[in-house]
PDB file of C-alpha atoms in Angstrom:
ATOM      1  CA  UNK A   1       9.036   4.495  -4.596  1.00  0.00           C
ATOM      2  CA  UNK A   2      12.774   4.694  -3.581  1.00  0.00           C
ATOM      3  CA  UNK A   3      14.539   1.585  -2.902  1.00  0.00           C
ATOM      4  CA  UNK A   4      14.812   2.509   0.921  1.00  0.00           C
ATOM      5  CA  UNK A   5      11.030   2.775   1.475  1.00  0.00           C
ATOM      6  CA  UNK A   6      10.661  -0.499  -0.515  1.00  0.00           C
ATOM      7  CA  UNK A   7      12.945  -2.310   1.875  1.00  0.00           C
ATOM      8  CA  UNK A   8      11.570  -0.483   5.090  1.00  0.00           C
ATOM      9  CA  UNK A   9       7.940  -1.008   3.984  1.00  0.00           C
ATOM     10  CA  UNK A  10       7.536  -4.541   2.289  1.00  0.00           C
ATOM     11  CA  UNK A  11       5.235  -5.299   5.415  1.00  0.00           C
ATOM     12  CA  UNK A  12       3.488  -2.380   5.084  1.00  0.00           C
ATOM     13  CA  UNK A  13       3.058  -3.111   1.350  1.00  0.00           C
ATOM     14  CA  UNK A  14       1.827  -6.491   1.727  1.00  0.00           C
ATOM     15  CA  UNK A  15      -0.697  -5.542   4.241  1.00  0.00           C
ATOM     16  CA  UNK A  16      -2.046  -2.463   2.280  1.00  0.00           C
ATOM     17  CA  UNK A  17      -2.701  -4.979  -0.743  1.00  0.00           C
ATOM     18  CA  UNK A  18      -4.680  -7.462   1.818  1.00  0.00           C
ATOM     19  CA  UNK A  19      -6.775  -4.781   2.891  1.00  0.00           C
ATOM     20  CA  UNK A  20      -7.527  -3.611  -0.507  1.00  0.00           C
ATOM     21  CA  UNK A  21      -8.673  -7.050  -0.971  1.00  0.00           C
ATOM     22  CA  UNK A  22     -10.965  -7.006   2.316  1.00  0.00           C
ATOM     23  CA  UNK A  23     -12.356  -3.416   1.530  1.00  0.00           C
ATOM     24  CA  UNK A  24     -13.331  -4.654  -2.025  1.00  0.00           C
ATOM     25  CA  UNK A  25     -15.367  -7.740  -0.518  1.00  0.00           C
ATOM     26  CA  UNK A  26     -16.891  -5.435   1.786  1.00  0.00           C
ATOM     27  CA  UNK A  27     -18.061  -2.927  -0.406  1.00  0.00           C
ATOM     28  CA  UNK A  28     -19.847  -5.904  -2.542  1.00  0.00           C
ATOM     29  CA  UNK A  29     -22.179  -5.731   0.399  1.00  0.00           C
ATOM     30  CA  UNK A  30     -22.581  -1.964   0.546  1.00  0.00           C
ATOM     31  CA  UNK A  31     -21.626  -0.166  -2.302  1.00  0.00           C
ATOM     32  CA  UNK A  32     -22.423   3.566  -1.163  1.00  0.00           C
ATOM     33  CA  UNK A  33     -20.894   3.001   2.338  1.00  0.00           C
ATOM     34  CA  UNK A  34     -19.022   6.412   2.908  1.00  0.00           C
ATOM     35  CA  UNK A  35     -16.278   4.630   5.222  1.00  0.00           C
ATOM     36  CA  UNK A  36     -15.861   2.311   2.834  1.00  0.00           C
ATOM     37  CA  UNK A  37     -15.584   4.572  -0.325  1.00  0.00           C
ATOM     38  CA  UNK A  38     -13.121   6.567   1.536  1.00  0.00           C
ATOM     39  CA  UNK A  39     -10.775   3.618   2.747  1.00  0.00           C
ATOM     40  CA  UNK A  40     -11.000   2.569  -1.231  1.00  0.00           C
ATOM     41  CA  UNK A  41      -9.859   5.927  -2.262  1.00  0.00           C
ATOM     42  CA  UNK A  42      -6.870   6.088   0.254  1.00  0.00           C
ATOM     43  CA  UNK A  43      -6.199   2.726  -0.576  1.00  0.00           C
ATOM     44  CA  UNK A  44      -5.784   3.551  -4.307  1.00  0.00           C
ATOM     45  CA  UNK A  45      -3.410   6.225  -3.429  1.00  0.00           C
ATOM     46  CA  UNK A  46      -1.290   3.845  -1.235  1.00  0.00           C
ATOM     47  CA  UNK A  47      -1.057   1.352  -3.752  1.00  0.00           C
ATOM     48  CA  UNK A  48       0.151   3.950  -6.311  1.00  0.00           C
ATOM     49  CA  UNK A  49       3.207   4.541  -4.427  1.00  0.00           C
ATOM     50  CA  UNK A  50       4.404   1.078  -5.076  1.00  0.00           C
ATOM     51  CA  UNK A  51       3.846   0.919  -8.775  1.00  0.00           C
ATOM     52  CA  UNK A  52       7.132   1.107 -10.662  1.00  0.00           C
ATOM     53  CA  UNK A  53       7.754   5.008 -11.088  1.00  0.00           C
ATOM     54  CA  UNK A  54       5.288   5.705  -8.608  1.00  0.00           C
ATOM     55  CA  UNK A  55       5.714   8.769  -6.353  1.00  0.00           C
ATOM     56  CA  UNK A  56       7.619   8.681  -2.941  1.00  0.00           C
ATOM     57  CA  UNK A  57       6.207   9.116   0.125  1.00  0.00           C
ATOM     58  CA  UNK A  58       7.770   9.148   3.657  1.00  0.00           C
ATOM     59  CA  UNK A  59       7.052   6.524   6.137  1.00  0.00           C
ATOM     60  CA  UNK A  60       5.247   8.246   8.177  1.00  0.00           C
ATOM     61  CA  UNK A  61       2.604   9.534   5.864  1.00  0.00           C
ATOM     62  CA  UNK A  62       2.166   6.011   4.716  1.00  0.00           C
ATOM     63  CA  UNK A  63       1.495   4.642   8.252  1.00  0.00           C
ATOM     64  CA  UNK A  64      -1.012   7.661   8.876  1.00  0.00           C
ATOM     65  CA  UNK A  65      -2.786   6.678   5.751  1.00  0.00           C
ATOM     66  CA  UNK A  66      -2.772   3.262   6.314  1.00  0.00           C
ATOM     67  CA  UNK A  67      -3.898   3.898   9.742  1.00  0.00           C
ATOM     68  CA  UNK A  68      -7.018   5.929   8.549  1.00  0.00           C
ATOM     69  CA  UNK A  69      -7.773   2.846   6.274  1.00  0.00           C
ATOM     70  CA  UNK A  70      -7.740   0.553   9.169  1.00  0.00           C
ATOM     71  CA  UNK A  71     -10.257   3.031  11.171  1.00  0.00           C
ATOM     72  CA  UNK A  72     -12.527   3.433   8.454  1.00  0.00           C
ATOM     73  CA  UNK A  73     -12.977  -0.353   7.354  1.00  0.00           C
ATOM     74  CA  UNK A  74     -13.360  -1.404  11.271  1.00  0.00           C
ATOM     75  CA  UNK A  75     -15.947   1.474  11.763  1.00  0.00           C
ATOM     76  CA  UNK A  76     -17.972  -0.240   9.089  1.00  0.00           C
ATOM     77  CA  UNK A  77     -17.691  -3.804  10.573  1.00  0.00           C
ATOM     78  CA  UNK A  78     -18.174  -2.616  14.080  1.00  0.00           C
ATOM     79  CA  UNK A  79     -21.530  -0.935  13.036  1.00  0.00           C
ATOM     80  CA  UNK A  80     -22.747  -4.247  11.662  1.00  0.00           C
ATOM     81  CA  UNK A  81     -21.818  -5.917  15.259  1.00  0.00           C
ATOM     82  CA  UNK A  82     -23.926  -3.016  16.931  1.00  0.00           C
ATOM     83  CA  UNK A  83     -26.902  -3.297  14.210  1.00  0.00           C
ATOM     84  CA  UNK A  84     -26.990  -7.096  14.988  1.00  0.00           C
ATOM     85  CA  UNK A  85     -26.784  -6.346  18.897  1.00  0.00           C
ATOM     86  CA  UNK A  86     -23.170  -8.391  19.175  1.00  0.00           C
ATOM     87  CA  UNK A  87     -24.533 -12.013  18.198  1.00  0.00           C
ATOM     88  CA  UNK A  88     -23.574 -14.373  20.761  1.00  0.00           C
ATOM     89  CA  UNK A  89     -22.052 -16.990  18.642  1.00  0.00           C
ATOM     90  CA  UNK A  90     -19.593 -14.686  16.514  1.00  0.00           C
ATOM     91  CA  UNK A  91     -19.229 -11.230  18.566  1.00  0.00           C
ATOM     92  CA  UNK A  92     -16.338 -12.765  20.590  1.00  0.00           C
ATOM     93  CA  UNK A  93     -13.862 -13.777  17.724  1.00  0.00           C
ATOM     94  CA  UNK A  94     -15.029 -10.710  15.797  1.00  0.00           C
ATOM     95  CA  UNK A  95     -14.267  -8.156  18.290  1.00  0.00           C
ATOM     96  CA  UNK A  96     -10.595  -9.818  18.703  1.00  0.00           C
ATOM     97  CA  UNK A  97     -10.060  -9.412  15.170  1.00  0.00           C
ATOM     98  CA  UNK A  98     -11.045  -5.477  15.267  1.00  0.00           C
ATOM     99  CA  UNK A  99      -9.365  -5.093  18.494  1.00  0.00           C
ATOM    100  CA  UNK A 100      -6.139  -6.896  16.723  1.00  0.00           C
ATOM    101  CA  UNK A 101      -6.804  -4.518  13.549  1.00  0.00           C
ATOM    102  CA  UNK A 102      -6.984  -1.586  15.588  1.00  0.00           C
ATOM    103  CA  UNK A 103      -3.548  -2.047  17.196  1.00  0.00           C
ATOM    104  CA  UNK A 104      -1.372  -2.977  14.155  1.00  0.00           C
ATOM    105  CA  UNK A 105      -0.920   0.589  13.036  1.00  0.00           C
ATOM    106  CA  UNK A 106       0.515   1.107  16.562  1.00  0.00           C
ATOM    107  CA  UNK A 107       2.711  -2.196  16.217  1.00  0.00           C
ATOM    108  CA  UNK A 108       3.861  -1.470  12.632  1.00  0.00           C
ATOM    109  CA  UNK A 109       4.967   2.050  13.640  1.00  0.00           C
ATOM    110  CA  UNK A 110       7.118   0.596  16.251  1.00  0.00           C
ATOM    111  CA  UNK A 111       8.783  -2.054  14.064  1.00  0.00           C
ATOM    112  CA  UNK A 112       9.329   0.054  11.110  1.00  0.00           C
ATOM    113  CA  UNK A 113      10.283   3.314  12.867  1.00  0.00           C
ATOM    114  CA  UNK A 114      12.022   2.135  15.767  1.00  0.00           C
ATOM    115  CA  UNK A 115      14.294   5.424  16.517  1.00  0.00           C
ATOM    116  CA  UNK A 116      10.841   7.655  16.777  1.00  0.00           C
ATOM    117  CA  UNK A 117       7.948   7.640  19.190  1.00  0.00           C
ATOM    118  CA  UNK A 118       4.814   6.161  17.857  1.00  0.00           C
ATOM    119  CA  UNK A 119       2.904   9.124  18.463  1.00  0.00           C
ATOM    120  CA  UNK A 120       5.289  10.958  16.699  1.00  0.00           C
ATOM    121  CA  UNK A 121       5.231   8.731  13.819  1.00  0.00           C
ATOM    122  CA  UNK A 122       1.258   8.467  13.736  1.00  0.00           C
ATOM    123  CA  UNK A 123       0.152  12.063  15.414  1.00  0.00           C
ATOM    124  CA  UNK A 124      -1.545  12.435  18.586  1.00  0.00           C
ATOM    125  CA  UNK A 125      -4.987  12.243  16.925  1.00  0.00           C
ATOM    126  CA  UNK A 126      -5.039   9.103  14.965  1.00  0.00           C
ATOM    127  CA  UNK A 127      -3.179   7.535  18.251  1.00  0.00           C
ATOM    128  CA  UNK A 128      -5.707   8.960  20.428  1.00  0.00           C
ATOM    129  CA  UNK A 129      -8.571   7.374  17.805  1.00  0.00           C
ATOM    130  CA  UNK A 130      -6.859   3.946  18.045  1.00  0.00           C
ATOM    131  CA  UNK A 131      -7.346   3.655  21.852  1.00  0.00           C
ATOM    132  CA  UNK A 132     -10.845   5.208  21.698  1.00  0.00           C
ATOM    133  CA  UNK A 133     -12.184   3.340  19.245  1.00  0.00           C
ATOM    134  CA  UNK A 134     -10.744  -0.246  21.128  1.00  0.00           C
ATOM    135  CA  UNK A 135     -12.265   1.313  24.296  1.00  0.00           C
ATOM    136  CA  UNK A 136     -15.607   2.301  22.776  1.00  0.00           C
ATOM    137  CA  UNK A 137     -15.817  -1.074  20.724  1.00  0.00           C
ATOM    138  CA  UNK A 138     -15.493  -3.088  24.437  1.00  0.00           C
ATOM    139  CA  UNK A 139     -17.736  -0.177  26.048  1.00  0.00           C
ATOM    140  CA  UNK A 140     -20.598  -0.885  23.376  1.00  0.00           C
ATOM    141  CA  UNK A 141     -19.988  -4.745  23.939  1.00  0.00           C
ATOM    142  CA  UNK A 142     -20.199  -5.046  27.651  1.00  0.00           C
ATOM    143  CA  UNK A 143     -22.941  -2.398  27.519  1.00  0.00           C
ATOM    144  CA  UNK A 144     -24.932  -5.011  25.500  1.00  0.00           C
ATOM    145  CA  UNK A 145     -23.807  -7.946  27.815  1.00  0.00           C
ATOM    146  CA  UNK A 146     -24.714  -6.038  30.679  1.00  0.00           C
ATOM    147  CA  UNK A 147     -28.252  -6.313  29.805  1.00  0.00           C
ATOM    148  CA  UNK A 148     -28.053 -10.394  29.262  1.00  0.00           C
ATOM    149  CA  UNK A 149     -28.162 -11.360  33.060  1.00  0.00           C
ATOM    150  CA  UNK A 150     -28.140 -14.807  32.014  1.00  0.00           C
ATOM    151  CA  UNK A 151     -24.918 -14.791  30.126  1.00  0.00           C
ATOM    152  CA  UNK A 152     -23.369 -12.977  32.784  1.00  0.00           C
ATOM    153  CA  UNK A 153     -23.939 -15.308  35.528  1.00  0.00           C
ATOM    154  CA  UNK A 154     -22.293 -18.096  33.294  1.00  0.00           C
ATOM    155  CA  UNK A 155     -19.401 -15.940  32.065  1.00  0.00           C
ATOM    156  CA  UNK A 156     -18.850 -13.446  34.594  1.00  0.00           C
ATOM    157  CA  UNK A 157     -14.838 -13.773  34.278  1.00  0.00           C
ATOM    158  CA  UNK A 158     -15.080 -12.965  30.690  1.00  0.00           C
ATOM    159  CA  UNK A 159     -17.484  -9.726  31.648  1.00  0.00           C
ATOM    160  CA  UNK A 160     -14.985  -8.492  33.780  1.00  0.00           C
ATOM    161  CA  UNK A 161     -11.968  -9.363  31.372  1.00  0.00           C
ATOM    162  CA  UNK A 162     -13.611  -7.229  28.774  1.00  0.00           C
ATOM    163  CA  UNK A 163     -14.274  -4.262  30.906  1.00  0.00           C
ATOM    164  CA  UNK A 164     -10.947  -4.292  32.322  1.00  0.00           C
ATOM    165  CA  UNK A 165      -9.311  -4.313  29.135  1.00  0.00           C
ATOM    166  CA  UNK A 166     -11.813  -1.457  27.753  1.00  0.00           C
ATOM    167  CA  UNK A 167     -11.117   0.759  30.689  1.00  0.00           C
ATOM    168  CA  UNK A 168      -7.384   0.274  30.039  1.00  0.00           C
ATOM    169  CA  UNK A 169      -7.727   1.297  26.402  1.00  0.00           C
ATOM    170  CA  UNK A 170      -9.987   4.196  27.360  1.00  0.00           C
ATOM    171  CA  UNK A 171      -7.263   5.651  30.106  1.00  0.00           C
ATOM    172  CA  UNK A 172      -4.712   4.977  27.568  1.00  0.00           C
ATOM    173  CA  UNK A 173      -6.581   7.514  25.263  1.00  0.00           C
ATOM    174  CA  UNK A 174      -6.849   9.952  27.986  1.00  0.00           C
ATOM    175  CA  UNK A 175      -3.110   9.759  28.492  1.00  0.00           C
ATOM    176  CA  UNK A 176      -1.842  10.637  25.130  1.00  0.00           C
ATOM    177  CA  UNK A 177      -1.533  14.008  25.478  1.00  0.00           C
ATOM    178  CA  UNK A 178       0.142  15.041  28.416  1.00  0.00           C
ATOM    179  CA  UNK A 179      -2.215  17.731  30.427  1.00  0.00           C
ATOM    180  CA  UNK A 180      -0.992  20.902  29.929  1.00  0.00           C
ATOM    181  CA  UNK A 181       0.322  22.406  33.451  1.00  0.00           C
ATOM    182  CA  UNK A 182      -0.548  25.945  34.133  1.00  0.00           C
ATOM    183  CA  UNK A 183       3.242  26.456  35.657  1.00  0.00           C
ATOM    184  CA  UNK A 184       4.912  25.134  32.216  1.00  0.00           C
ATOM    185  CA  UNK A 185       5.112  28.559  30.915  1.00  0.00           C
ATOM    186  CA  UNK A 186       1.825  28.129  28.859  1.00  0.00           C
ATOM    187  CA  UNK A 187       0.272  31.634  29.122  1.00  0.00           C
ATOM    188  CA  UNK A 188      -3.633  30.786  28.582  1.00  0.00           C
ATOM    189  CA  UNK A 189      -5.787  33.865  28.912  1.00  0.00           C
ATOM    190  CA  UNK A 190      -8.974  31.816  29.011  1.00  0.00           C
ATOM    191  CA  UNK A 191      -9.361  30.538  32.584  1.00  0.00           C
ATOM    192  CA  UNK A 192     -12.050  27.531  31.124  1.00  0.00           C
ATOM    193  CA  UNK A 193      -9.670  26.527  28.534  1.00  0.00           C
ATOM    194  CA  UNK A 194      -6.897  26.566  31.004  1.00  0.00           C
ATOM    195  CA  UNK A 195      -9.131  24.462  33.437  1.00  0.00           C
ATOM    196  CA  UNK A 196      -9.842  21.765  30.743  1.00  0.00           C
ATOM    197  CA  UNK A 197      -6.429  21.387  29.591  1.00  0.00           C
ATOM    198  CA  UNK A 198      -4.909  21.005  33.325  1.00  0.00           C
ATOM    199  CA  UNK A 199      -7.196  18.269  33.789  1.00  0.00           C
ATOM    200  CA  UNK A 200      -6.518  16.566  30.143  1.00  0.00           C
ATOM    201  CA  UNK A 201      -9.890  17.635  28.517  1.00  0.00           C
ATOM    202  CA  UNK A 202      -8.934  18.206  24.931  1.00  0.00           C
ATOM    203  CA  UNK A 203     -12.451  17.596  23.148  1.00  0.00           C
ATOM    204  CA  UNK A 204     -15.949  16.252  23.711  1.00  0.00           C
ATOM    205  CA  UNK A 205     -14.798  12.690  22.990  1.00  0.00           C
ATOM    206  CA  UNK A 206     -12.333  13.119  26.084  1.00  0.00           C
ATOM    207  CA  UNK A 207     -15.469  14.065  28.205  1.00  0.00           C
ATOM    208  CA  UNK A 208     -17.231  10.909  26.940  1.00  0.00           C
ATOM    209  CA  UNK A 209     -14.466   8.701  27.512  1.00  0.00           C
ATOM    210  CA  UNK A 210     -14.654   9.622  31.164  1.00  0.00           C
ATOM    211  CA  UNK A 211     -18.067   8.720  31.345  1.00  0.00           C
ATOM    212  CA  UNK A 212     -17.645   5.403  29.435  1.00  0.00           C
ATOM    213  CA  UNK A 213     -15.062   4.665  32.337  1.00  0.00           C
ATOM    214  CA  UNK A 214     -16.990   5.534  34.800  1.00  0.00           C
ATOM    215  CA  UNK A 215     -20.184   3.174  33.724  1.00  0.00           C
ATOM    216  CA  UNK A 216     -17.550   0.171  33.103  1.00  0.00           C
ATOM    217  CA  UNK A 217     -16.117   0.678  36.273  1.00  0.00           C
ATOM    218  CA  UNK A 218     -19.486   0.827  38.233  1.00  0.00           C
ATOM    219  CA  UNK A 219     -20.175  -2.706  36.333  1.00  0.00           C
ATOM    220  CA  UNK A 220     -17.099  -4.243  37.273  1.00  0.00           C
ATOM    221  CA  UNK A 221     -17.629  -3.340  40.794  1.00  0.00           C
ATOM    222  CA  UNK A 222     -21.345  -4.616  40.946  1.00  0.00           C
ATOM    223  CA  UNK A 223     -20.332  -7.818  39.638  1.00  0.00           C
ATOM    224  CA  UNK A 224     -17.083  -8.212  41.610  1.00  0.00           C
ATOM    225  CA  UNK A 225     -18.808  -7.345  44.958  1.00  0.00           C
ATOM    226  CA  UNK A 226     -21.348 -10.359  43.951  1.00  0.00           C
ATOM    227  CA  UNK A 227     -19.122 -12.661  42.695  1.00  0.00           C
ATOM    228  CA  UNK A 228     -16.778 -15.385  44.024  1.00  0.00           C
ATOM    229  CA  UNK A 229     -14.241 -13.433  42.281  1.00  0.00           C
ATOM    230  CA  UNK A 230     -12.360 -16.627  40.085  1.00  0.00           C
ATOM    231  CA  UNK A 231     -10.681 -14.380  37.750  1.00  0.00           C
ATOM    232  CA  UNK A 232      -7.223 -14.920  37.106  1.00  0.00           C
ATOM    233  CA  UNK A 233      -4.042 -12.691  38.039  1.00  0.00           C
ATOM    234  CA  UNK A 234      -6.277 -10.991  40.568  1.00  0.00           C
ATOM    235  CA  UNK A 235      -3.053  -8.793  41.235  1.00  0.00           C
ATOM    236  CA  UNK A 236      -3.018  -7.308  37.912  1.00  0.00           C
ATOM    237  CA  UNK A 237      -7.003  -6.308  38.714  1.00  0.00           C
ATOM    238  CA  UNK A 238      -7.531  -2.622  37.752  1.00  0.00           C
ATOM    239  CA  UNK A 239      -9.016  -0.656  41.272  1.00  0.00           C
ATOM    240  CA  UNK A 240     -12.339  -0.021  39.370  1.00  0.00           C
ATOM    241  CA  UNK A 241     -13.874   1.819  42.291  1.00  0.00           C
ATOM    242  CA  UNK A 242     -10.975   4.050  42.848  1.00  0.00           C
ATOM    243  CA  UNK A 243     -10.602   4.741  39.181  1.00  0.00           C
ATOM    244  CA  UNK A 244     -14.415   5.283  38.443  1.00  0.00           C
ATOM    245  CA  UNK A 245     -14.602   7.572  41.319  1.00  0.00           C
ATOM    246  CA  UNK A 246     -11.822   9.859  40.438  1.00  0.00           C
ATOM    247  CA  UNK A 247     -12.584  10.063  36.437  1.00  0.00           C
ATOM    248  CA  UNK A 248     -16.787  10.609  37.395  1.00  0.00           C
ATOM    249  CA  UNK A 249     -15.561  13.544  39.869  1.00  0.00           C
ATOM    250  CA  UNK A 250     -13.573  15.046  37.225  1.00  0.00           C
ATOM    251  CA  UNK A 251     -16.481  14.673  34.479  1.00  0.00           C
ATOM    252  CA  UNK A 252     -19.181  16.234  36.823  1.00  0.00           C
ATOM    253  CA  UNK A 253     -16.688  19.221  37.877  1.00  0.00           C
ATOM    254  CA  UNK A 254     -16.486  19.668  33.996  1.00  0.00           C
ATOM    255  CA  UNK A 255     -20.106  19.389  33.102  1.00  0.00           C
ATOM    256  CA  UNK A 256     -21.393  21.526  35.909  1.00  0.00           C
ATOM    257  CA  UNK A 257     -18.730  24.006  35.853  1.00  0.00           C
ATOM    258  CA  UNK A 258     -17.147  25.354  32.502  1.00  0.00           C
ATOM    259  CA  UNK A 259     -19.799  23.349  30.374  1.00  0.00           C
ATOM    260  CA  UNK A 260     -22.903  24.010  32.437  1.00  0.00           C
ATOM    261  CA  UNK A 261     -25.974  24.522  29.663  1.00  0.00           C
ATOM    262  CA  UNK A 262     -24.214  22.955  27.298  1.00  0.00           C
ATOM    263  CA  UNK A 263     -26.127  19.725  26.800  1.00  0.00           C
ATOM    264  CA  UNK A 264     -24.061  17.319  29.072  1.00  0.00           C
ATOM    265  CA  UNK A 265     -26.039  15.489  31.944  1.00  0.00           C
ATOM    266  CA  UNK A 266     -24.559  14.555  35.332  1.00  0.00           C
ATOM    267  CA  UNK A 267     -27.704  12.346  36.608  1.00  0.00           C
ATOM    268  CA  UNK A 268     -26.181   8.939  35.784  1.00  0.00           C
ATOM    269  CA  UNK A 269     -22.425  10.172  36.868  1.00  0.00           C
ATOM    270  CA  UNK A 270     -23.775  11.232  40.236  1.00  0.00           C
ATOM    271  CA  UNK A 271     -26.161   8.127  40.779  1.00  0.00           C
ATOM    272  CA  UNK A 272     -22.794   5.981  39.998  1.00  0.00           C
ATOM    273  CA  UNK A 273     -20.834   8.039  42.169  1.00  0.00           C
ATOM    274  CA  UNK A 274     -23.054   7.712  44.993  1.00  0.00           C
ATOM    275  CA  UNK A 275     -22.734   3.788  44.628  1.00  0.00           C
ATOM    276  CA  UNK A 276     -19.100   4.115  44.293  1.00  0.00           C
ATOM    277  CA  UNK A 277     -18.477   6.023  46.993  1.00  0.00           C
TER     278      UNK A 277
END
């Protein structure tokens, strides 16, 4: 690999070899896992760049491949937590570690390519995925906690903080791609596509993100309204009622409009809206 990339990517090189050790350890648990197998194959390619005489690769490609490894390994770890229904004793630590791992590619991109925007270095899809995965992880965790009424009574502030963090990640996911404005000189002959793009809806995952945000805002409003509200930094608290209402209205309009008959259910969204409004 060229000297320039060696100097620039020393930190990345260290993390690649650390991840390789971690991936090997996890594969000992489940050798045939598709995500771990894919991560291992990409890691072999990444390690080859750092061997004497190895081919060179540009920094953006290295970081994108590294990010895919992070996504694959953390997906395996997340699934273990979900299958175990988020054990109370270890879940807080493991979730924070997963969030840190999923944040690292963005941090490294900013540090190693300071003159470029992170979304240019990693690409829009990977950056979206990093936000989606963090938000979806916290959604799944909060969904499980929401069923543990006694736990919430004792840990209400912790629950609300998890919701707030999850909603922030999911909102960032929706904001990665700027909504296409119909007066931007973009000619769209399909009015359905134009409607989706103008609202920032680019995929099924964007729609699911809206529903997740709506549910989490509902949980937050429910427990804010019945609590003494001792959570610190109340001025930094999201306006859950307003956010949930706005996002779910967009969701219902899309599902009952252009997507009608495509399998998207709006009953839960409407029930939540009736409470939030």
